[in-house]
mmCIF file of C-alpha atoms in Angstrom:
data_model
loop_
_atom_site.group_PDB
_atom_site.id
_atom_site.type_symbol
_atom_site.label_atom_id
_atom_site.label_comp_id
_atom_site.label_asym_id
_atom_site.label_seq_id
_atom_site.Cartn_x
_atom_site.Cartn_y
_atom_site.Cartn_z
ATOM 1 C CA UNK A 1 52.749 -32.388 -14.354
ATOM 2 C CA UNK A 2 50.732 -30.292 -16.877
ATOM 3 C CA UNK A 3 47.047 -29.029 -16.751
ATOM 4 C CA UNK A 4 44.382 -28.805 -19.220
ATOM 5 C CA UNK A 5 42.113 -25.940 -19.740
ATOM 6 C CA UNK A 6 38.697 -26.332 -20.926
ATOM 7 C CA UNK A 7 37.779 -22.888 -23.161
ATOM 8 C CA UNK A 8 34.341 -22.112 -22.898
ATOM 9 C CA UNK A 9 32.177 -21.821 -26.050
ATOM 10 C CA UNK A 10 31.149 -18.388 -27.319
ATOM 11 C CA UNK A 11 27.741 -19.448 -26.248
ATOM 12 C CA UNK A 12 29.023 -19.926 -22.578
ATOM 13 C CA UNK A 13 30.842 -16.764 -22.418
ATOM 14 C CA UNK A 14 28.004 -14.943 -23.778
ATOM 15 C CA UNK A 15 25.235 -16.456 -20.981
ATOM 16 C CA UNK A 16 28.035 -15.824 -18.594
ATOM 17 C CA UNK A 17 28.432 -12.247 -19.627
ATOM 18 C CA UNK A 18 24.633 -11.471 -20.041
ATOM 19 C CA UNK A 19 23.699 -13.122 -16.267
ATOM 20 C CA UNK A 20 26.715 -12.040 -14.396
ATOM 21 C CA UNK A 21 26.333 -8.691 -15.159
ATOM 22 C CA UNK A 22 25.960 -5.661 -13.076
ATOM 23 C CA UNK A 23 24.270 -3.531 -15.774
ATOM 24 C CA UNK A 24 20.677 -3.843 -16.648
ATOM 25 C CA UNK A 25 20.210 -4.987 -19.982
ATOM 26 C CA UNK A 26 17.527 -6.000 -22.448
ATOM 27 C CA UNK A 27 17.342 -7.940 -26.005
ATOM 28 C CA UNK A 28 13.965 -5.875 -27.522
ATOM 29 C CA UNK A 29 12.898 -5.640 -31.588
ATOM 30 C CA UNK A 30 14.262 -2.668 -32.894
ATOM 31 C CA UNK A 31 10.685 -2.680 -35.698
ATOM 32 C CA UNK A 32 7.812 -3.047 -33.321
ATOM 33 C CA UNK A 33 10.270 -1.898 -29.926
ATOM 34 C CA UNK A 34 9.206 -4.741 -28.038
ATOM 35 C CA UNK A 35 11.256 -6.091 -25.210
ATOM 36 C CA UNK A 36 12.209 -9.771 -26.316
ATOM 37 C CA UNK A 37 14.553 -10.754 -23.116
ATOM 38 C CA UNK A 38 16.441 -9.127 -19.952
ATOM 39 C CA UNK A 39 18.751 -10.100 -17.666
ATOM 40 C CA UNK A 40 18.419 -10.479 -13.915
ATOM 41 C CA UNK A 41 20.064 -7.249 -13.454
ATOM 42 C CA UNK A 42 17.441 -5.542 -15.199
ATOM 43 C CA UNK A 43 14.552 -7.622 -13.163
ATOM 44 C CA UNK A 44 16.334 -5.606 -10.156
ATOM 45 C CA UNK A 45 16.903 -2.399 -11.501
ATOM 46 C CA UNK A 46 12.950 -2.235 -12.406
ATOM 47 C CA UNK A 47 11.237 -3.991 -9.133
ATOM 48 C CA UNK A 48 9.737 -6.289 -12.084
ATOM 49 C CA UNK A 49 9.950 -9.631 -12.730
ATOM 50 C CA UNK A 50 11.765 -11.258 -16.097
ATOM 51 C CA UNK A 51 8.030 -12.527 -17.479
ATOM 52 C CA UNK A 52 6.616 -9.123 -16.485
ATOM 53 C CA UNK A 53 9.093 -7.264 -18.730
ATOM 54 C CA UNK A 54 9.285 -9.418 -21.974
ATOM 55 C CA UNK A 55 6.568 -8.104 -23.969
ATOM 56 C CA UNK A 56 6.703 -4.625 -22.951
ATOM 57 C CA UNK A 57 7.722 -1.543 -25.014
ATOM 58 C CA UNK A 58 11.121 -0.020 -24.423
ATOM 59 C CA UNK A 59 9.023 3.309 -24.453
ATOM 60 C CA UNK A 60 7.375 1.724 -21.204
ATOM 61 C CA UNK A 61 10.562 1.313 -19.234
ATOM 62 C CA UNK A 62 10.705 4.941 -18.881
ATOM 63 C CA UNK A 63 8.528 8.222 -17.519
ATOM 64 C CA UNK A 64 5.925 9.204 -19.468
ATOM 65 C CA UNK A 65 7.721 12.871 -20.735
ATOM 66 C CA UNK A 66 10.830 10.855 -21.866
ATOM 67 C CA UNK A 67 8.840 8.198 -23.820
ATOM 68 C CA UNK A 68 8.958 10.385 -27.293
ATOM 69 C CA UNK A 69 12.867 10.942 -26.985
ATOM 70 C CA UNK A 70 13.066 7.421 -26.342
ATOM 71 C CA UNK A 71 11.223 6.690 -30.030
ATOM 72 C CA UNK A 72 13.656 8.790 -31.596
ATOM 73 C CA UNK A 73 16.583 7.417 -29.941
ATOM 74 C CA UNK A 74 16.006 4.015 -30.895
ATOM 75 C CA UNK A 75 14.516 5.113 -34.257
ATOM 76 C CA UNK A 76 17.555 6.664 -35.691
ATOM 77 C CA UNK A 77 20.876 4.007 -34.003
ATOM 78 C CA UNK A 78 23.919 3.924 -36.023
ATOM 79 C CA UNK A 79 26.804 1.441 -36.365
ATOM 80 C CA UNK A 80 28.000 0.522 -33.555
ATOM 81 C CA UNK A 81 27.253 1.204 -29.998
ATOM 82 C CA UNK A 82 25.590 4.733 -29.381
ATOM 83 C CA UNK A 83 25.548 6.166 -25.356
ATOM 84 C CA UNK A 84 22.694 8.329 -24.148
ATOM 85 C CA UNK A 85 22.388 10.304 -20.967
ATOM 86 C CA UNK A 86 19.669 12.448 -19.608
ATOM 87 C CA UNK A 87 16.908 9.369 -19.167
ATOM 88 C CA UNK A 88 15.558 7.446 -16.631
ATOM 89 C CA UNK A 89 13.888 4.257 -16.220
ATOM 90 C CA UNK A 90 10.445 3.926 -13.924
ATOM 91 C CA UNK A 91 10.353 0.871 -11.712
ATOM 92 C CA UNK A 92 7.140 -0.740 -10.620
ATOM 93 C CA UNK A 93 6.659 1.370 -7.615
ATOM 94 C CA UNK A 94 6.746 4.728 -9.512
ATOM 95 C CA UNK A 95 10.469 5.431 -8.493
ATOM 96 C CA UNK A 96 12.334 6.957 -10.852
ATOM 97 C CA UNK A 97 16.017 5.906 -11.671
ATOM 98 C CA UNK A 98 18.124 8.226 -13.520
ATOM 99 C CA UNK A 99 20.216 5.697 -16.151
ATOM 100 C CA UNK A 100 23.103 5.695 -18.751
ATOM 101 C CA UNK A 101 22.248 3.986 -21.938
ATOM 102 C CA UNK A 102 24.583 2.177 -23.995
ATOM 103 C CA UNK A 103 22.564 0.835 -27.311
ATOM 104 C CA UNK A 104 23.936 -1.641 -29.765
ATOM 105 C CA UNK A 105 23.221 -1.394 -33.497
ATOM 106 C CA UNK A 106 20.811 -3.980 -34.936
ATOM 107 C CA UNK A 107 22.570 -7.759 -34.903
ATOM 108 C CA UNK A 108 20.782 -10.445 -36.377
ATOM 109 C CA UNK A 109 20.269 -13.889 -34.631
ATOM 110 C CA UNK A 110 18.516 -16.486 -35.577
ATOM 111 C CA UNK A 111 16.978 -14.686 -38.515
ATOM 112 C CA UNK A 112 15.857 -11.835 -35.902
ATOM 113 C CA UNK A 113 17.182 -8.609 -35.830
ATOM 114 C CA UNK A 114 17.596 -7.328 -32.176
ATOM 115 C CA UNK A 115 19.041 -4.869 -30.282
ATOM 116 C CA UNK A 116 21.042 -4.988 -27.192
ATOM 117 C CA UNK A 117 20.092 -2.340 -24.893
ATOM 118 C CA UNK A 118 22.420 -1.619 -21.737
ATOM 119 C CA UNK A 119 21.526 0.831 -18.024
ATOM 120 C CA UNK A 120 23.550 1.781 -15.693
ATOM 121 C CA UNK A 121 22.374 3.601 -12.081
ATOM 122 C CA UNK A 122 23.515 6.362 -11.746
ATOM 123 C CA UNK A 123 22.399 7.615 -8.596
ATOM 124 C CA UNK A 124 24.839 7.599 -6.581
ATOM 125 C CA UNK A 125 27.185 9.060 -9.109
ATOM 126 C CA UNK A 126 24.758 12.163 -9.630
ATOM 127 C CA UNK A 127 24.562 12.403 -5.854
ATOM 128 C CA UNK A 128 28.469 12.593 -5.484
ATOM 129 C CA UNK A 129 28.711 15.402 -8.703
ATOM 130 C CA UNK A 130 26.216 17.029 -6.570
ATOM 131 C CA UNK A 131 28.083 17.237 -2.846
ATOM 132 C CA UNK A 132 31.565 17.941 -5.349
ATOM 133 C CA UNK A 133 29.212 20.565 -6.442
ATOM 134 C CA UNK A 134 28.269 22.102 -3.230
ATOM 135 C CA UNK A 135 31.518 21.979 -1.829
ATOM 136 C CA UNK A 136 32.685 24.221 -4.887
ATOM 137 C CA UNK A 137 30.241 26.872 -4.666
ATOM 138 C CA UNK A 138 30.685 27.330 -0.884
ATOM 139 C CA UNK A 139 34.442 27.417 -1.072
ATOM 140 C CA UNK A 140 34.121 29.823 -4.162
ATOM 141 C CA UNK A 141 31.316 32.297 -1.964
ATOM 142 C CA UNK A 142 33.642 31.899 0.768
ATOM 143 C CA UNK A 143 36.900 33.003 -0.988
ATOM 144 C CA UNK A 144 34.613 35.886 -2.610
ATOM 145 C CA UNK A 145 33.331 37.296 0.952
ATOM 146 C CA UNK A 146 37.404 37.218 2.545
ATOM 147 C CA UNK A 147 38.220 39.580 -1.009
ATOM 148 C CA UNK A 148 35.385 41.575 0.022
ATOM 149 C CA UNK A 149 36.485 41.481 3.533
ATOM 150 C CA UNK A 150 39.665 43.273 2.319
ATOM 151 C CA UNK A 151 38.581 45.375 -0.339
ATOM 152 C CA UNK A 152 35.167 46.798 1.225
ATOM 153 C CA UNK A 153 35.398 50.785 2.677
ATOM 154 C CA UNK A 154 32.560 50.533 4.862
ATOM 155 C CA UNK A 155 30.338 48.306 6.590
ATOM 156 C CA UNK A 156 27.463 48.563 3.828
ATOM 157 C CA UNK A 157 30.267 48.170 1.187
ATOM 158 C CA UNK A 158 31.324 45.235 2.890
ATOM 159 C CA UNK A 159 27.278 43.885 3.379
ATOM 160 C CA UNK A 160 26.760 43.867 0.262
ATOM 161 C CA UNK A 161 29.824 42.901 -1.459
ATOM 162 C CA UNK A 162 29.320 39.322 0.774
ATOM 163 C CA UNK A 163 26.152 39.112 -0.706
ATOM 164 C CA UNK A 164 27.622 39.983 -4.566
ATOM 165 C CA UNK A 165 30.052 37.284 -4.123
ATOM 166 C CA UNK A 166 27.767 34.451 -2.425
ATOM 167 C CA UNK A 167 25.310 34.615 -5.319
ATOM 168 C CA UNK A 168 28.287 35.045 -8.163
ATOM 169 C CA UNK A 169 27.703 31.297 -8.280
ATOM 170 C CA UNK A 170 24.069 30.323 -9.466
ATOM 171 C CA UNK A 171 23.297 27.974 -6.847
ATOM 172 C CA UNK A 172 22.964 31.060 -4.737
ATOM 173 C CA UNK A 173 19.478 32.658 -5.524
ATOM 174 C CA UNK A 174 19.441 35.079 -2.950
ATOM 175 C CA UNK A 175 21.868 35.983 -0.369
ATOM 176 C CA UNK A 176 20.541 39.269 2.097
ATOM 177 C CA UNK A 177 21.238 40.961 5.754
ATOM 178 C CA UNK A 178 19.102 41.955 7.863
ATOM 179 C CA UNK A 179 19.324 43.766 10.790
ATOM 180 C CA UNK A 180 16.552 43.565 13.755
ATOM 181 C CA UNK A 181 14.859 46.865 15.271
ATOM 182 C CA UNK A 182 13.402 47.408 18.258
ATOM 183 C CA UNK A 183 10.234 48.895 17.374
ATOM 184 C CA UNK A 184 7.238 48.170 18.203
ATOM 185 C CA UNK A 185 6.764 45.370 15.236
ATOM 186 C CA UNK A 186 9.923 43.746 16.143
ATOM 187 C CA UNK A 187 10.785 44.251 12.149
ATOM 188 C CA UNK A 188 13.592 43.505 9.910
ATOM 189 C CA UNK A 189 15.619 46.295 7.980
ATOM 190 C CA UNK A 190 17.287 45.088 4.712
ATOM 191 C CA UNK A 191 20.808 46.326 4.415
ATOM 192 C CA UNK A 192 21.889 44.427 1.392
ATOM 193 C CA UNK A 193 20.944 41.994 -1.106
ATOM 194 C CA UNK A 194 21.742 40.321 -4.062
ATOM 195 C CA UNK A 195 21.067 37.373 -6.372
ATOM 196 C CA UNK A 196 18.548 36.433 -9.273
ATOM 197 C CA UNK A 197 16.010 36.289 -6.827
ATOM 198 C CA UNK A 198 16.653 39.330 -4.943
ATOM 199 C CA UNK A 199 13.071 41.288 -6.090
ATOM 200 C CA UNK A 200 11.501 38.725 -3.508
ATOM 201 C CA UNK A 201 12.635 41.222 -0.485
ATOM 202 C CA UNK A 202 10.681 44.268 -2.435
ATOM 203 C CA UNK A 203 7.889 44.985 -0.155
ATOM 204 C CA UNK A 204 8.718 41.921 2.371
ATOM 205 C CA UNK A 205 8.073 42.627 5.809
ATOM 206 C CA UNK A 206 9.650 40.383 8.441
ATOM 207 C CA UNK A 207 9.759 40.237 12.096
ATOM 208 C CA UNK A 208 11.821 38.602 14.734
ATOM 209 C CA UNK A 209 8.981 38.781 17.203
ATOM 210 C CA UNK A 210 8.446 35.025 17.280
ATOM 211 C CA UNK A 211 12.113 34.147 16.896
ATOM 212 C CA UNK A 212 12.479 36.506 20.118
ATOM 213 C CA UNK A 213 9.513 35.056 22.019
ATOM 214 C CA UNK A 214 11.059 31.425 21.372
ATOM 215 C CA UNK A 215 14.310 32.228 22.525
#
């Protein structure tokens, strides 16, 4: 028993590759930066129809304060493909996307030189560098307070050696302790501080009155 294969033309594999895939992607003309075709992926990554997009300018894709960036990008592409971070495209409804850009150099087809123009969503990928992120500074500020903990030769040694060491890492702005009196303004004393932003407790006067009245 044997079995034939059929191999698909280039043609085939190429429509299979463009509407199959996952990525955005556009066909536009690198002179006048006009969007000549896009796949459906791209029709869902922008909340805009296929007939919507052909005819716009790649510059349009994307927020107004990236638009000039986006000139020189695809003003100056190279042999071969070129990636670009830092952009984002601007769907229909005014979200903004942040993307990954993968740009071909200029092909010719049919007599028509084009460019191939890739995005990827990276959204959730940002959001997971961010959590990583978090998780990292508040393990770091926490192993910074225990060295305190055992280093520290009194109590406002040790106050504000937590403080030092919870805004060591710059997500930290400002990291203080306060201690609440019983006077007659229910105020806060300051007993340490630290961080870039730590001038914001000069001449701050807090009070635990309310805190106290809603407890």
């Amino acid at each position: 028993m044997t079995s034939s294969y059929i191999t698909p033309s280039n043609e085939a594999l190429s429509a299979l590759s463009w509407n199959s895939a996952q990525d955005g992607k556009i066909a536009y003309d690198p002179v006048n930066r006009s969007v000549i075709d896009v796949n459906s992926a791209m029709d869902q990554l922008m909340g805009r129809c296929r007939d919507e997009l052909i005819g716009m300018s790649v510059t349009e894709l994307h927020p107004q304060d990236e638009r000039e960036r986006v000139v020189a990008v695809t003003g100056n592409l190279q042999d071969g493909t070129t990636l670009h971070t830092g952009f984002h495209i601007q769907r229909k409804d005014g979200e903004v996307v942040p993307v990954q850009i993968w740009c071909s150099s200029q092909v010719m087809l049919d007599g028509r030189g084009i460019t191939i123009v890739e995005f990827r969503d990276i959204t959730l990928r940002l959001r997971n560098q961010l959590r990583l992120s978090s998780q990292n500074w508040a393990l770091a500020a926490f192993s910074g307070a225990a060295v305190a903990l055992s280093r520290a030769r009194s109590e406002q040694e040790l106050l504000q050696s937590i403080c030092d060491a919870i805004t060591s890492e710059s997500a930290y702005a400002l990291a203080f302790v306060g201690v609440a009196e019983h006077d007659v303004g229910s105020s806060v004393r300051f007993v340490a501080g630290s961080g870039s932003a730590s001038g914001y407790l000069e001449g701050l006067n807090l009070s635990w009155a309310e805190v106290n009245l809603a407890g």
